Amino acid sequence: MTFLKSVQTGTLAALAVFALAHTAVATEPASPEKVTHFEQLNLSNGLAKTPPMGWSSWNGFGVNINEKLVVETIDAMVENGMRDAGYIYVNLDDGWQRYKGSRNDNPLEYDPEKFPRGIKYLADYAHQKGMKLGIYSGPGKDTCAGYTGSGGHEKQDADMFASWGIDHLKYDACCSHANEPADVVRRDFLAMSKALMAEKQDVVYHTCHCGWANIWEWAGDIGANHWRIGQDISDDFDYPENREQYYFDVLDMIDRGIELSKYAKPGQWNDFDMLIVGLDGKSKTLVGAGASNIEYRTHFSMWAMLASPMLVGSDVRNLDPYTLETLTNREVIAISQDPAGHQARKVRDDGDYEVYAKELADGSYAVALLNRNGTTADITVNWHRDLGLPWEKVAVRDLWAHEDKGNFEIPYTAEVIGHEAKVLLLRDAGK
Ligand code: GLA
């Protein structure tokens, strides 16, 4: 675990290999004002009323996945309390398929060496344990890692996924299709959405397109439950050198998605990518030197504030106590899972010191005081100035200290250490 950013040994080499494989380009920050008009369809599967929570294989394991890993992951999540804290989905990402290459040449099947008892066995196993199983495919002839895709076979594949008992599909157009026009991307995602909805089975639908084609403007309307707002996350909190390349660090991801708050609502979420908490720079898939405990905690807090899906990417079979405590903080999870489904807005920006606020269903507010700087600073939230609230006296609770701080008539100031986010719950104490 490193607190200060260390030199990212190996990062550039790994990046070069990945970028070659994905032929990807870095994009400018999201431009939500650019509206593309499509016929409104208002399709909805009625699922994911709060941001999906679970585990996904990609960040920690890449294509090196198999039955044993998935069974052990499910068992671990039951035993370590993650399932009961809300992490229900166990999602296979790319690499479960048998064949590489175009779908024109090979069928879509599971790899019998990696999954000797098949995918249905795993879905049944997950269901017996009170969890759900997710799978991955894409609208291309092949997927991002080069396995056979679903393009042109949507109904056949949706039938197969349903027969296995699949509960979540990440459908990935890959970060290499940056230049596809939005209508083509939308058409392809819509084909799978309709195929899934035709099944008598609930499948949460993730349309993954690296934040291109202004996907947030139309994905919810075609029945998607979440969509990525950017390219892949790196295992970094703040690594600007990486930003012109392929991967986005935590702060960069926040900056790219913060303007998209209005697109998040129950059933439809901006996806800031899978969590890097606990990867500690050891991922064989992602670049990055890892982040400190406090930086991972900040990342987790901000994903909760931003109502992003919470899909853990680390090896949950071996979590250290601090990381497990981070992932299972029920007070912060309650912010993520608040039924009103608002994504936080940035209400104050004093350079490195920022205040984010999210209105909760009961009228209270979750507030994050984010220190982007590496040194300790005081950050203040003023409910009149920052939130426009008429409250005279405010009850403040610190959701990481699990402590009521008291009732305040004057703005509340907290000492926030470098790269920390204090997460507060504000209530009208006059009520
Ligand atoms: C893309 C996605 C990742 C992962 C890989 C799998 O890069 O953005 O999240 O699914 O493909 O190949």
JSON list of C-alpha atoms in Angstrom, two decimals, residues 138-141 150-152 154 171 173 177 180-195 205 207 218 222:
[
{"chain": "A", "resi": 138, "resn": "GLY", "atom": "CA", "xyz": [-21.00, -7.36, -26.90]},
{"chain": "A", "resi": 139, "resn": "PRO", "atom": "CA", "xyz": [-22.70, -6.18, -30.06]},
{"chain": "A", "resi": 140, "resn": "GLY", "atom": "CA", "xyz": [-19.62, -6.70, -32.21]},
{"chain": "A", "resi": 141, "resn": "LYS", "atom": "CA", "xyz": [-18.60, -9.88, -33.97]},
{"chain": "A", "resi": 150, "resn": "SER", "atom": "CA", "xyz": [-23.35, -11.46, -29.96]},
{"chain": "A", "resi": 151, "resn": "GLY", "atom": "CA", "xyz": [-23.81, -9.08, -32.95]},
{"chain": "A", "resi": 152, "resn": "GLY", "atom": "CA", "xyz": [-26.63, -10.41, -35.13]},
{"chain": "A", "resi": 154, "resn": "GLU", "atom": "CA", "xyz": [-29.19, -11.23, -29.97]},
{"chain": "A", "resi": 171, "resn": "TYR", "atom": "CA", "xyz": [-22.96, -5.63, -23.18]},
{"chain": "A", "resi": 173, "resn": "ALA", "atom": "CA", "xyz": [-19.36, -2.12, -27.57]},
{"chain": "A", "resi": 177, "resn": "HIS", "atom": "CA", "xyz": [-15.67, 1.97, -31.50]},
{"chain": "A", "resi": 180, "resn": "GLU", "atom": "CA", "xyz": [-19.37, 4.82, -34.53]},
{"chain": "A", "resi": 181, "resn": "PRO", "atom": "CA", "xyz": [-22.29, 7.23, -34.99]},
{"chain": "A", "resi": 182, "resn": "ALA", "atom": "CA", "xyz": [-24.70, 7.31, -32.05]},
{"chain": "A", "resi": 183, "resn": "ASP", "atom": "CA", "xyz": [-27.59, 5.90, -34.10]},
{"chain": "A", "resi": 184, "resn": "VAL", "atom": "CA", "xyz": [-25.58, 2.78, -34.98]},
{"chain": "A", "resi": 185, "resn": "VAL", "atom": "CA", "xyz": [-24.49, 2.22, -31.38]},
{"chain": "A", "resi": 186, "resn": "ARG", "atom": "CA", "xyz": [-28.01, 2.81, -30.14]},
{"chain": "A", "resi": 187, "resn": "ARG", "atom": "CA", "xyz": [-29.49, 0.42, -32.70]},
{"chain": "A", "resi": 188, "resn": "ASP", "atom": "CA", "xyz": [-27.11, -2.36, -31.62]},
{"chain": "A", "resi": 189, "resn": "PHE", "atom": "CA", "xyz": [-27.75, -1.87, -27.90]},
{"chain": "A", "resi": 190, "resn": "LEU", "atom": "CA", "xyz": [-31.48, -1.66, -28.53]},
{"chain": "A", "resi": 191, "resn": "ALA", "atom": "CA", "xyz": [-31.48, -5.02, -30.34]},
{"chain": "A", "resi": 192, "resn": "MET", "atom": "CA", "xyz": [-30.13, -6.77, -27.22]},
{"chain": "A", "resi": 193, "resn": "SER", "atom": "CA", "xyz": [-32.37, -4.77, -24.91]},
{"chain": "A", "resi": 194, "resn": "LYS", "atom": "CA", "xyz": [-35.46, -5.97, -26.76]},
{"chain": "A", "resi": 195, "resn": "ALA", "atom": "CA", "xyz": [-34.15, -9.54, -26.85]},
{"chain": "A", "resi": 205, "resn": "TYR", "atom": "CA", "xyz": [-28.72, -4.42, -18.60]},
{"chain": "A", "resi": 207, "resn": "THR", "atom": "CA", "xyz": [-24.64, -0.86, -22.02]},
{"chain": "A", "resi": 218, "resn": "TRP", "atom": "CA", "xyz": [-30.47, 7.73, -24.82]},
{"chain": "A", "resi": 222, "resn": "ILE", "atom": "CA", "xyz": [-33.86, 2.04, -24.64]}
]
